[in-house]
Coordinates of C-alpha atoms and ligand atoms in Angstrom, one line a residue:
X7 CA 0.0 0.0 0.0
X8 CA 2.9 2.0 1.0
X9 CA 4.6 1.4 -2.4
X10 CA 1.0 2.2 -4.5
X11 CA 0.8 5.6 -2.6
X12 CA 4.5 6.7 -3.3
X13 CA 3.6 5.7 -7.0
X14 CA 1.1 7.8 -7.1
X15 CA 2.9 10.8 -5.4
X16 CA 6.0 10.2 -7.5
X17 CA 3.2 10.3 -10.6
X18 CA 1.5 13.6 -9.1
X19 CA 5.1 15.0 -8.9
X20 CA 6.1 14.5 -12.6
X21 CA 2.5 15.7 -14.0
X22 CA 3.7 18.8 -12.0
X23 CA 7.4 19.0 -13.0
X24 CA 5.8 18.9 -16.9
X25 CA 3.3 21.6 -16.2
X26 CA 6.6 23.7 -15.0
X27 CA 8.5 22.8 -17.6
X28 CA 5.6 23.9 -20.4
X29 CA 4.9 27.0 -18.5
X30 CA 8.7 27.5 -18.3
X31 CA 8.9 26.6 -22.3
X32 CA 6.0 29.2 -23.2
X33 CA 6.9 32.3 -20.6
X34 CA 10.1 32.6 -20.1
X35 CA 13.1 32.2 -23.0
X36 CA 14.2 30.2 -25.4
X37 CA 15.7 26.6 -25.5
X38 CA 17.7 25.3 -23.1
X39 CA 19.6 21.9 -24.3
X40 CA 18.7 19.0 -22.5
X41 CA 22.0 17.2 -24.5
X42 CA 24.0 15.5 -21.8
X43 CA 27.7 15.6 -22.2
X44 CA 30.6 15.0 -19.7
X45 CA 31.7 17.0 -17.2
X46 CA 34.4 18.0 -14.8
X47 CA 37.8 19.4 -15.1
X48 CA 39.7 18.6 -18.3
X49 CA 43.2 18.4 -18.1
X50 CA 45.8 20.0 -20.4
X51 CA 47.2 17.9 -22.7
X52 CA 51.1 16.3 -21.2
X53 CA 54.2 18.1 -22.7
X54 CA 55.4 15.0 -24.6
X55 CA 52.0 14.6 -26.6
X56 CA 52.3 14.9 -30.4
X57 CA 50.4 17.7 -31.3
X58 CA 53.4 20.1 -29.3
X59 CA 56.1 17.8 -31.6
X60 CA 59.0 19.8 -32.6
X61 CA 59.5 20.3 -35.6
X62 CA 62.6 18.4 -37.0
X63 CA 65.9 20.2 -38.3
X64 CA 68.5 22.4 -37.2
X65 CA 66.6 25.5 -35.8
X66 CA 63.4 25.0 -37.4
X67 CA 61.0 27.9 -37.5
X68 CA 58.0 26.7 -35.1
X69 CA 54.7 28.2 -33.9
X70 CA 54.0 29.2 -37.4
X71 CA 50.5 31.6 -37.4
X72 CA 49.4 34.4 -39.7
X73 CA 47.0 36.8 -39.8
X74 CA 45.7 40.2 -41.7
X75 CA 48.5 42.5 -42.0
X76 CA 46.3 45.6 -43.1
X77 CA 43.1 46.9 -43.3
X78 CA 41.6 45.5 -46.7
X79 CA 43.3 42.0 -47.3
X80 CA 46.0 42.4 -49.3
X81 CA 48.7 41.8 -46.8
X82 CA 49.7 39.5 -44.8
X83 CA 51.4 38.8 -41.3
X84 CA 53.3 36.0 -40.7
X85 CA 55.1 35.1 -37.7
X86 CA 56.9 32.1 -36.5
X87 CA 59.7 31.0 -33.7
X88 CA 63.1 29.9 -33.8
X89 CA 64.8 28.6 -30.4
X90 CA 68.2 28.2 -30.8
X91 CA 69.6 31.4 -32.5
X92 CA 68.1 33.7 -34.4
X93 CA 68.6 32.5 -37.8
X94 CA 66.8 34.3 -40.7
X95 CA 63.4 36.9 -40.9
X96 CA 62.5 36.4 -44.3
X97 CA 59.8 35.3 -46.0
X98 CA 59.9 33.6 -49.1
X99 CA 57.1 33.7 -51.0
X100 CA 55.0 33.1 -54.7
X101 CA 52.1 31.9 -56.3
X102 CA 53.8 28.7 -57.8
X103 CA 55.0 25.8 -55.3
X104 CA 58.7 25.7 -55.2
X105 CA 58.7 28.6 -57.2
X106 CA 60.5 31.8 -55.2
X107 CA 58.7 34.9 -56.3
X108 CA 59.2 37.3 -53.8
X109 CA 60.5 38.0 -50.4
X110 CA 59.8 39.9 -47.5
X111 CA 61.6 41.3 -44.3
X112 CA 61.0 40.7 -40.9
X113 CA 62.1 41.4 -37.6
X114 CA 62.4 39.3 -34.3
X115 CA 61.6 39.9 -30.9
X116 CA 62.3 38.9 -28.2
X117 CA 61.2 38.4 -24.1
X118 CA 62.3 37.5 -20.3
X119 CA 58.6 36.7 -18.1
X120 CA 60.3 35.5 -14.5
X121 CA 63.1 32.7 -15.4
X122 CA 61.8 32.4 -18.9
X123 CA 63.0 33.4 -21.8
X124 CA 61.4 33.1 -25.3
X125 CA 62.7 31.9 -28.2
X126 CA 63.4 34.8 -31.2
X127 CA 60.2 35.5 -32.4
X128 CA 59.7 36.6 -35.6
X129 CA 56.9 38.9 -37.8
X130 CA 57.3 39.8 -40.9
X131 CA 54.3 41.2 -43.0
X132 CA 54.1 40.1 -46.6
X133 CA 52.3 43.1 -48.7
X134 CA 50.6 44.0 -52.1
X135 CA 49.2 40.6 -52.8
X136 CA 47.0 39.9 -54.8
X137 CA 43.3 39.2 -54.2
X138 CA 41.6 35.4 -54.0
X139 CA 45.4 33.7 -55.0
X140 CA 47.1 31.1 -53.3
X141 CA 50.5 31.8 -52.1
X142 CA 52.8 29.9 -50.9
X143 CA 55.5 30.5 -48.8
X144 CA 58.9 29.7 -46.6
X145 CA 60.0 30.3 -43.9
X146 CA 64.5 29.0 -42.1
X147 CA 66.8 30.0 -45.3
X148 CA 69.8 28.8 -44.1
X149 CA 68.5 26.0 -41.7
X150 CA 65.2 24.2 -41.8
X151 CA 63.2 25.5 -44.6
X152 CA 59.6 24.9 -44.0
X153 CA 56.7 25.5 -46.1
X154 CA 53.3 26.9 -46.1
X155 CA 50.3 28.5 -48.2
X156 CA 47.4 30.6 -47.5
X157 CA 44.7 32.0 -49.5
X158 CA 44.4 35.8 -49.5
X159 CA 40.6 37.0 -49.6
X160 CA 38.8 38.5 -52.4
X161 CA 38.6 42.2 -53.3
X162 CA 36.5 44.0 -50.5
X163 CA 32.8 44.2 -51.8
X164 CA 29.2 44.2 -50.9
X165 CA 28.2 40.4 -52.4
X166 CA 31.6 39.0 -52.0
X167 CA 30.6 35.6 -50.1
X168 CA 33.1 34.3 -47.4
X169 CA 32.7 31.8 -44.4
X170 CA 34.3 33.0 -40.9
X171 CA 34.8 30.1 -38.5
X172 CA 34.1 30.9 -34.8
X173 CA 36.7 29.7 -31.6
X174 CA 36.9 31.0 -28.4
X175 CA 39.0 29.6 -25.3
X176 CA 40.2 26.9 -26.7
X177 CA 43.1 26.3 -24.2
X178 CA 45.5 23.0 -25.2
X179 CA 43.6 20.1 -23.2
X180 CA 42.6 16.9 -25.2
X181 CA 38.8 19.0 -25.4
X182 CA 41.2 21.7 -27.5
X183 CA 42.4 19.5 -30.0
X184 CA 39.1 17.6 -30.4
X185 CA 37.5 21.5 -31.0
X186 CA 40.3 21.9 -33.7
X187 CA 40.0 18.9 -35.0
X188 CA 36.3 19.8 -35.5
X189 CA 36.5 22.9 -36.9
X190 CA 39.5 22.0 -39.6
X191 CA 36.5 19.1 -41.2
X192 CA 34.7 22.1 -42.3
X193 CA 36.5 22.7 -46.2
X194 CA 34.6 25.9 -46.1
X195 CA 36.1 28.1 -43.7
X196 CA 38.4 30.6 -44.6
X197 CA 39.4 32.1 -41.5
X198 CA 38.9 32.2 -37.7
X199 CA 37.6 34.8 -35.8
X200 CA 39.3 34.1 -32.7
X201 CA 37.3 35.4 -29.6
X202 CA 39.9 35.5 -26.9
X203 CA 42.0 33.4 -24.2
X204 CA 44.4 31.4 -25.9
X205 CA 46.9 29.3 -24.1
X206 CA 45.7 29.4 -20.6
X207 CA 49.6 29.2 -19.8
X208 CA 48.5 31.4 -16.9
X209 CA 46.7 28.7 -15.1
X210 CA 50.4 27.1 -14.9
X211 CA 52.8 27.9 -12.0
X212 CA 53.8 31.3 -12.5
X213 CA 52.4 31.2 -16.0
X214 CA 54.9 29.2 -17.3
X215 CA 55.4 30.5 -20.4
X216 CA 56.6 27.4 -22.0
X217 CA 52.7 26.1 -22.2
X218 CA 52.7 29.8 -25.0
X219 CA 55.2 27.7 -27.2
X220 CA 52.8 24.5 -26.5
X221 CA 49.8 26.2 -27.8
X222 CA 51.3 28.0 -30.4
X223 CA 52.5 24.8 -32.2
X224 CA 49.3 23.0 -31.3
X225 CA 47.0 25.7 -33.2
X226 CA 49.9 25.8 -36.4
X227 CA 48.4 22.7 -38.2
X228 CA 45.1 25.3 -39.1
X229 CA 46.5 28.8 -38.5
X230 CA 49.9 28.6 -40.8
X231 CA 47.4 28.0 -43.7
X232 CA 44.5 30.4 -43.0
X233 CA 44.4 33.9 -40.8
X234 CA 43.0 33.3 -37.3
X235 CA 41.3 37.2 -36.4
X236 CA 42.7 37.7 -32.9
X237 CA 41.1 39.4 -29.8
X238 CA 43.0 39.4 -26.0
X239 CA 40.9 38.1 -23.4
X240 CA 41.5 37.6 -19.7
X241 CA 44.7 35.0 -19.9
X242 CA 46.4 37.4 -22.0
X243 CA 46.9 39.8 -19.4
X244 CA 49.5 37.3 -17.3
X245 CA 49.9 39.9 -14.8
X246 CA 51.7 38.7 -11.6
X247 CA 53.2 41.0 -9.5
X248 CA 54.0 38.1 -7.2
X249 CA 56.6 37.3 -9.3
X250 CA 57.5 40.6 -10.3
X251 CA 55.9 40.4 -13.7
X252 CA 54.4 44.2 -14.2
X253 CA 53.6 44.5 -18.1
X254 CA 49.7 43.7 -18.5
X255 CA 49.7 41.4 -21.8
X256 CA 54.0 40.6 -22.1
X257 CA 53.7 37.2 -23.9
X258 CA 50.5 38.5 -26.0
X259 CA 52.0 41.0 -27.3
X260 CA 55.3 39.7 -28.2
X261 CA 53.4 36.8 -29.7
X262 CA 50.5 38.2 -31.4
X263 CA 50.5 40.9 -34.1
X264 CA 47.7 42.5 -35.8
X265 CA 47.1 45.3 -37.7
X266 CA 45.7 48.2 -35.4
X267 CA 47.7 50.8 -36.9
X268 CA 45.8 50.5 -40.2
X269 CA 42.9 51.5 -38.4
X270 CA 43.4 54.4 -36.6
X271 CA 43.8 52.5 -33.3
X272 CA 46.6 53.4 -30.9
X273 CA 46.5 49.7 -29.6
X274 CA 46.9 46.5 -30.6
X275 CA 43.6 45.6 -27.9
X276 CA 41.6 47.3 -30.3
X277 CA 41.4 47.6 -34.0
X278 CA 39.2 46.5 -37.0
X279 CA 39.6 45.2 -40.5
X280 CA 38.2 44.8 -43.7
X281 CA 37.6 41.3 -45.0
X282 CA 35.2 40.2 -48.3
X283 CA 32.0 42.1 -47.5
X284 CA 32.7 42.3 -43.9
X285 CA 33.8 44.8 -41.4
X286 CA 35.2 43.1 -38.1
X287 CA 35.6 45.4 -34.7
X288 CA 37.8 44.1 -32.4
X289 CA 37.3 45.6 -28.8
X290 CA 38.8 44.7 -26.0
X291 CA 37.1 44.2 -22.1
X292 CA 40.4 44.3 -20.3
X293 CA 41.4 48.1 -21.4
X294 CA 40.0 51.0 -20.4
X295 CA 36.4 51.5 -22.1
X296 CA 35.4 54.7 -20.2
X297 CA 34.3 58.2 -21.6
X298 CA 37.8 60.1 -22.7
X299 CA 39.1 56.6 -22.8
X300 CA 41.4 55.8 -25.7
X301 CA 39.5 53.0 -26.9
X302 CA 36.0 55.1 -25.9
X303 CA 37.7 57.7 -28.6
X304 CA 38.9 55.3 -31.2
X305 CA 35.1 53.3 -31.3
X306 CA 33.4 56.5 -31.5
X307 CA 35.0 58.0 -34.5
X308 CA 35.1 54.3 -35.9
X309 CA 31.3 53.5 -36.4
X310 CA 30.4 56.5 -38.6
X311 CA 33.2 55.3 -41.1
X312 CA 31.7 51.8 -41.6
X313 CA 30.7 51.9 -45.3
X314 CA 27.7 48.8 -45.7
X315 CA 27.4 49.8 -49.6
X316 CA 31.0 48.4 -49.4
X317 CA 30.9 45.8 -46.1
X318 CA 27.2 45.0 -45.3
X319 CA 28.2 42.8 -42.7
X320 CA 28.8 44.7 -39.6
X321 CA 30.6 42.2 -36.6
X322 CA 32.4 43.1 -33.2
X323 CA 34.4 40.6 -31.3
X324 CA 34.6 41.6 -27.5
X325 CA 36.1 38.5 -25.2
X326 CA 33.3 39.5 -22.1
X327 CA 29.9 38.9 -23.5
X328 CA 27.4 41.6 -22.9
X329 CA 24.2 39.2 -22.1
X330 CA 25.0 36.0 -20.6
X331 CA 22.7 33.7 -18.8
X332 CA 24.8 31.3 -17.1
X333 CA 26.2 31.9 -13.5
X334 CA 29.6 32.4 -14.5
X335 CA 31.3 35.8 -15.1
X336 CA 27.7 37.1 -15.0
X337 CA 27.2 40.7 -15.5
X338 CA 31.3 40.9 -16.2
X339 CA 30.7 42.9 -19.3
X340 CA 27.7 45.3 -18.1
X341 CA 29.8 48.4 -17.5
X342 CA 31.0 48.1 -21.0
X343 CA 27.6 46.8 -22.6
X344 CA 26.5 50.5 -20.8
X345 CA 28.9 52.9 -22.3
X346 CA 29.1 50.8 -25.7
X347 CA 25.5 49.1 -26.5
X348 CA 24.0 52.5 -27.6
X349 CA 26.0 52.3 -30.3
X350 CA 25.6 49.4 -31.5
X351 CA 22.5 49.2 -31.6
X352 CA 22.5 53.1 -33.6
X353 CA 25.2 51.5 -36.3
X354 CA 22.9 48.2 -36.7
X355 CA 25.3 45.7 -35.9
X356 CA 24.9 42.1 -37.1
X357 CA 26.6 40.3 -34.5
X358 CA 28.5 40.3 -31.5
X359 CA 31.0 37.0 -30.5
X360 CA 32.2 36.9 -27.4
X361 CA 34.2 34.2 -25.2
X362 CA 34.7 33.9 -21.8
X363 CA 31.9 32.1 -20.5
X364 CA 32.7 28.5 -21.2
X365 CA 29.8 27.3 -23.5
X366 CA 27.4 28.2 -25.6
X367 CA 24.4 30.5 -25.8
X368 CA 22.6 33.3 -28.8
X369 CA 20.2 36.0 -28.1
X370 CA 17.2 37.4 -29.7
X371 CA 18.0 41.0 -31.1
X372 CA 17.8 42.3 -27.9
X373 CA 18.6 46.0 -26.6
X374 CA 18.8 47.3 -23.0
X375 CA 19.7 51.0 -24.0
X376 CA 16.2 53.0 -22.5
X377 CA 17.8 52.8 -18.8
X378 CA 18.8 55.3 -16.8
X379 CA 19.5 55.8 -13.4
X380 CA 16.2 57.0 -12.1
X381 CA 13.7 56.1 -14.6
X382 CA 13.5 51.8 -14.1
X383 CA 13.8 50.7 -17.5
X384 CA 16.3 48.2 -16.7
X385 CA 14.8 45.0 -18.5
X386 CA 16.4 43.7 -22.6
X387 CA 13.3 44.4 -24.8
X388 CA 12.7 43.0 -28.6
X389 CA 15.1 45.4 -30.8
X390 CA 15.8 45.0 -34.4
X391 CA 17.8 47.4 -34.8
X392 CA 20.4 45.6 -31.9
X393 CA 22.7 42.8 -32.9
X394 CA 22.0 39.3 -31.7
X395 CA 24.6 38.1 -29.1
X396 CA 26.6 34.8 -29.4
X397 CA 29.0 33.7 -26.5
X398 CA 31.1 30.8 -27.9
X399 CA 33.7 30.6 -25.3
X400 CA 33.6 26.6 -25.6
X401 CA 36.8 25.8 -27.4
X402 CA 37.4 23.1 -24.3
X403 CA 40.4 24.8 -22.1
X404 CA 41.5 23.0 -18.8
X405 CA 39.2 25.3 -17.0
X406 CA 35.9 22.9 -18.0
X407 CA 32.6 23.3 -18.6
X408 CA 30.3 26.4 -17.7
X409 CA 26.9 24.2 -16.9
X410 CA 25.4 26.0 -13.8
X411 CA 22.5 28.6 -15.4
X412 CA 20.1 30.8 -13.9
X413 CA 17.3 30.1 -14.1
X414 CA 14.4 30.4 -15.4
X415 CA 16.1 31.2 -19.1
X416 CA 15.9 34.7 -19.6
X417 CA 13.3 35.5 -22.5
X418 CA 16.2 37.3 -24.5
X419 CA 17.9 34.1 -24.7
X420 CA 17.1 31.9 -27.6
X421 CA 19.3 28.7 -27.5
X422 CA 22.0 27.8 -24.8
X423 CA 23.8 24.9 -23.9
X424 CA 26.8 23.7 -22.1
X425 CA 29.1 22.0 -24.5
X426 CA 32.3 22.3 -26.6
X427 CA 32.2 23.4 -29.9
X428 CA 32.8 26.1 -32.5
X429 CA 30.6 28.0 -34.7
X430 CA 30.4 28.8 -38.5
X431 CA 29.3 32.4 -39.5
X432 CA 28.7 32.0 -44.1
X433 CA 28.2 34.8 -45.8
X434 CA 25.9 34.6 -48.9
X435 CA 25.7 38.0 -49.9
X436 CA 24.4 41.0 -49.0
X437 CA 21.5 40.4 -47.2
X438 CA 21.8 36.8 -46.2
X439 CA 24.5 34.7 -44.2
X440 CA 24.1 31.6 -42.4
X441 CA 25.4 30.6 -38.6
X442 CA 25.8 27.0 -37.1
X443 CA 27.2 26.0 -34.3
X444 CA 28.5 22.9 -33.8
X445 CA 29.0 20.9 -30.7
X446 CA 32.1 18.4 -30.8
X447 CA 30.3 15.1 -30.1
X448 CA 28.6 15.8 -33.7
X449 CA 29.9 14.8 -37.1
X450 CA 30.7 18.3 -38.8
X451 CA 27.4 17.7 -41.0
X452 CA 25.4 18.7 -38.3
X453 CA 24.2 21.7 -36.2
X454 CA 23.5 21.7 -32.8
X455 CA 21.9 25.4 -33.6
X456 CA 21.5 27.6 -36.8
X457 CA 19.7 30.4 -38.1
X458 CA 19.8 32.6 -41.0
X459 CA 21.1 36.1 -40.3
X460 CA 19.4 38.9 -42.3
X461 CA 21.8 41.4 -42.8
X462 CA 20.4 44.3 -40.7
X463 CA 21.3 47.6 -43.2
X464 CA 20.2 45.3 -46.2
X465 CA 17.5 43.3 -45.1
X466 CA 16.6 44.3 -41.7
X467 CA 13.8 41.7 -41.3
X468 CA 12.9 40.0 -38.1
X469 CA 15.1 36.6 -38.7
X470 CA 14.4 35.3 -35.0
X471 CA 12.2 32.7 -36.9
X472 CA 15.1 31.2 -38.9
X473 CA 17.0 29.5 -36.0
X474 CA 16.5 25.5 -35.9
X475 CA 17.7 24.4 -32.8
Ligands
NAG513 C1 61.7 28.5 -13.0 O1 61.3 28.4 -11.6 C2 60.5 27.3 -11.3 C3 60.0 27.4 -9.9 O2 60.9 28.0 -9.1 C4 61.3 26.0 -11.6 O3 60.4 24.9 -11.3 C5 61.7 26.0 -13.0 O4 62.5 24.8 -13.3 C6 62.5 27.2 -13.4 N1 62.7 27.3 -14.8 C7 63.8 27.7 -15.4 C8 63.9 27.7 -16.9 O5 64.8 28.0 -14.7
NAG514 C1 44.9 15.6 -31.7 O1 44.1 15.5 -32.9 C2 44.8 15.0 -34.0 C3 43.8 15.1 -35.2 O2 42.6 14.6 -34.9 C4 45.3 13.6 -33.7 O3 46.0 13.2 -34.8 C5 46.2 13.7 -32.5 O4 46.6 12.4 -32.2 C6 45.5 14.3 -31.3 N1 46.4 14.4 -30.2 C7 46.0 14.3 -28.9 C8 47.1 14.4 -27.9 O5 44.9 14.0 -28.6
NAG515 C1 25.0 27.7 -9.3 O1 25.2 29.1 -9.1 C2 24.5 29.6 -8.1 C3 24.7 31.1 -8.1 O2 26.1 31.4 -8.1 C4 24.9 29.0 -6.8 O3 24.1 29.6 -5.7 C5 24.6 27.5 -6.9 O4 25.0 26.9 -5.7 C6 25.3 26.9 -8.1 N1 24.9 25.5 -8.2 C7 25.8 24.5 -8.3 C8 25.2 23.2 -8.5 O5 27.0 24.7 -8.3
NAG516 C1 21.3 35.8 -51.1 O1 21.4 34.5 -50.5 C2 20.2 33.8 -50.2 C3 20.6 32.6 -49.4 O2 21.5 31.8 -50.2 C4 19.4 33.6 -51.4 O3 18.2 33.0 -51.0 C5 19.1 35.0 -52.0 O4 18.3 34.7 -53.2 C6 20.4 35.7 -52.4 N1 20.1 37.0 -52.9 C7 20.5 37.4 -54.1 C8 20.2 38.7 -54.5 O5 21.1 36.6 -54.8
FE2_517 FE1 38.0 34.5 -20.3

């Protein structure tokens, strides 16, 4: 009898855990993935696996990476390390294999971070290229030579289509590689928007710096051959006074180039580029975003010169989301979605990729602009004029999973979910591109979530009703 009434109880209990769940579904926001996937820490992957293989020869360049050297694509910056001595900065390069064309100069750098000291790091920028071409090039005249290509991108236009793949975080745990591994089965991206937090040497003791030369020949297998779009997030600041270490961003920056000159930009935190019909703003959360503020300055005078006749498609990478629903770094990036959102939402923006938060969740076009400090308005209303909002911080670093979400979903949120992955932003033309994100336990055919942007100076349409979840 006991056993009959529990049954019944336990039966009460689900009819009323279903009710919840349908009123939750209908009044509150959007999907929230029931897909179950591991958790718990991850672990970075050991020194000796083959993915941070040396590369063989006497002083071969390593860490090979490039990226957009200018503003409109016809230039290219590649960098690379050399250990043992300097050896050479040139860059041999052409559009025939084994066929020297052309070479550049470079120049090396160098730095100390406690008792480490890098190896001679190289840029050199490769300019006037052509547009669409493969190129291939060399790098260790004189030692190793080792050889890559790349692909510039086509003459900057309005219809020029183009596919941007999405990472954020991704760290250099066996998650990392399976993320990488991932992404590189798409054959249509061209290039990554990278969203911040690379090598999580930080989380070392005192940041050992060697876990920098780890990831950067972990990530060469994709970003030798195609320009990953870089933006600093948190573990690129490797600030420990503890240690002595002063100089916000040392490794980054000796590390990483990019192109900030080229627009306007005073530093290399924040910049933007031109690429096929898109115009990418890179901002960063861990500089100083305030009014009179270099970066406050540089963004304002920035909007007003984005040109959607010539670049329709209007996206800002900024490592701290803006609107994030789970209960980790929450509410991180409201003092800069306050000084900043107006704007964006006044320039139409398409989208915004962030990182940070480790997995995955998109917004509605949303906009929280009407508050102020006396009048209340303090709630994300329907906007569609605002950008929709994409955190994709789930590259897999040894940090783990971000699963713990408030609850109930906020209605601005339309799809989240706590798993590793990367996302896949394809631009048609003009007025259409397509987004999928993918979540690693998938084949690359399929998408975890998807919708069809509509490009907001173009075709500024609801699209909320594209995404397939
Ligand atoms: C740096 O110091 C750490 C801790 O004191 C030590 O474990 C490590 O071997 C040192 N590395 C070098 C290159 O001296
Ligand atoms: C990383 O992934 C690549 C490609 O899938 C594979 O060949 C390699 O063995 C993996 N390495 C580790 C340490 O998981
Ligand atoms: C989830 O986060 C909330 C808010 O920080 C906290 O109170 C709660 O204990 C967390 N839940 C779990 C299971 O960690
Ligand atoms: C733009 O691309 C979309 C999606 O492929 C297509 O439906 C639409 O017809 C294209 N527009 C033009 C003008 O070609
Ligand atoms: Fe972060």
């Amino acid at each position: 009898m006991g056993r009959r009434w529990a049954s019944r109880r336990l039966g009460l209990a689900l009819a009323l855990v279903v009710v919840v769940v349908v009123l939750a579904g209908r009044c509150d926001g959007g999907v929230t993935s029931s897909f179950v996937r591991k958790t718990g820490k991850t672990v970075d992957m050991p020194l000796d696996s083959d993915v941070f293989r040396v590369p063989s020869g006497d002083n071969a360049p390593q860490q090979v990476h490039i990226t957009q050297g200018d503003r409109d694509g016809t230039a290219v910056t590649v960098s690379w390390v050399t250990c043992d001595e300097p050896g050479s900065s040139t860059v041999l390069y052409g559009t025939t294999k084994n066929k020297i064309e052309f070479f550049a100069e470079g120049k090396y750098t160098r730095y100390k971070f406690y008792n480490y000291t890098s190896g001679y790091i190289h840029h050199c920028t490769l300019r006037n290229l052509k547009h669409d071409t493969k190129y291939y090039y060399a790098l260790g005249i004189g030692h190793t030579l080792r050889q890559f290509w790349f692909r510039t991108p086509p003459k900057v236009g309005p219809d020029v289509p183009y596919t941007f793949g999405l990472i954020g975080d991704l760290g250099q745990t066996f998650d990392s590689n399976r993320t990488l591994s991932h992404y590189e089965s798409n054959p249509k991206a061209q290039a990554v928007l990278y969203v911040g937090d690379l090598s999580y040497a930080d989380n070392h003791p005192i940041h050992d710096n060697v876990r920098w030369d780890t990831w950067g020949r972990f990530v060469e297998r994709s970003v030798a051959y195609q320009p990953w779009i870089w933006a600093a997030g948190n573990h690129e600041i490797d600030f420990a006074p503890e240690i002595g270490e002063n100089e916000p961003f040392k490794p980054y920056r000796h590390r990483y180039h990019v192109p900030y000159k080229a627009s306007g930009s005073t530093s290399p935190f924040w910049y933007s580029i031109k690429r096929a019909s898109a115009y990418i703003i890179v901002l960063s959360s861990y500089s100083a975003y305030g009014k009179y503020t270099p970066q406050y300055k540089w963004l304002e005078q920035e909007l007003p010169k984005v040109n959607r006749r010539e670049t329709p498609w209007l996206i800002v990478l900024v490592h701290s989301p803006w609107y994030n629903s789970y209960n980790y770094h929450y509410m991180e990036g409201e003092t800069m979605r306050v000084m900043f959102e107006p704007w964006l939402v006044q320039y139409k923006v398409d989208v915004v990729f962030s990182g940070h938060v480790h997995a995955y969740e998109r917004s509605y076009r949303i906009s929280n602009v009407a508050y102020n400090i006396v009048n209340r308005k303090c709630t994300p209303v329907p906007d569609q004029s605002a950008p929709v909002y994409i955190t994709i911080g789930d590259g897999g670093n040894v940090e783990g999973l971000a699963n713990n979400m408030t609850e109930p979903q906020p209605s601005y949120s339309a799809y989240r979910e706590a798993s590793f992955g990367h996302a896949i932003f394809d631009i048609k033309n003009r007025t259409h591109a397509h987004y999928a994100w993918h979540r690693n336990q998938d084949g690359n055919a399929v998408a975890a979530d998807s919708m069809w942007f509509y490009n907001r100076y173009w075709h500024p349409i609801d699209d909320s009703a594209t995404s397939a979840a």
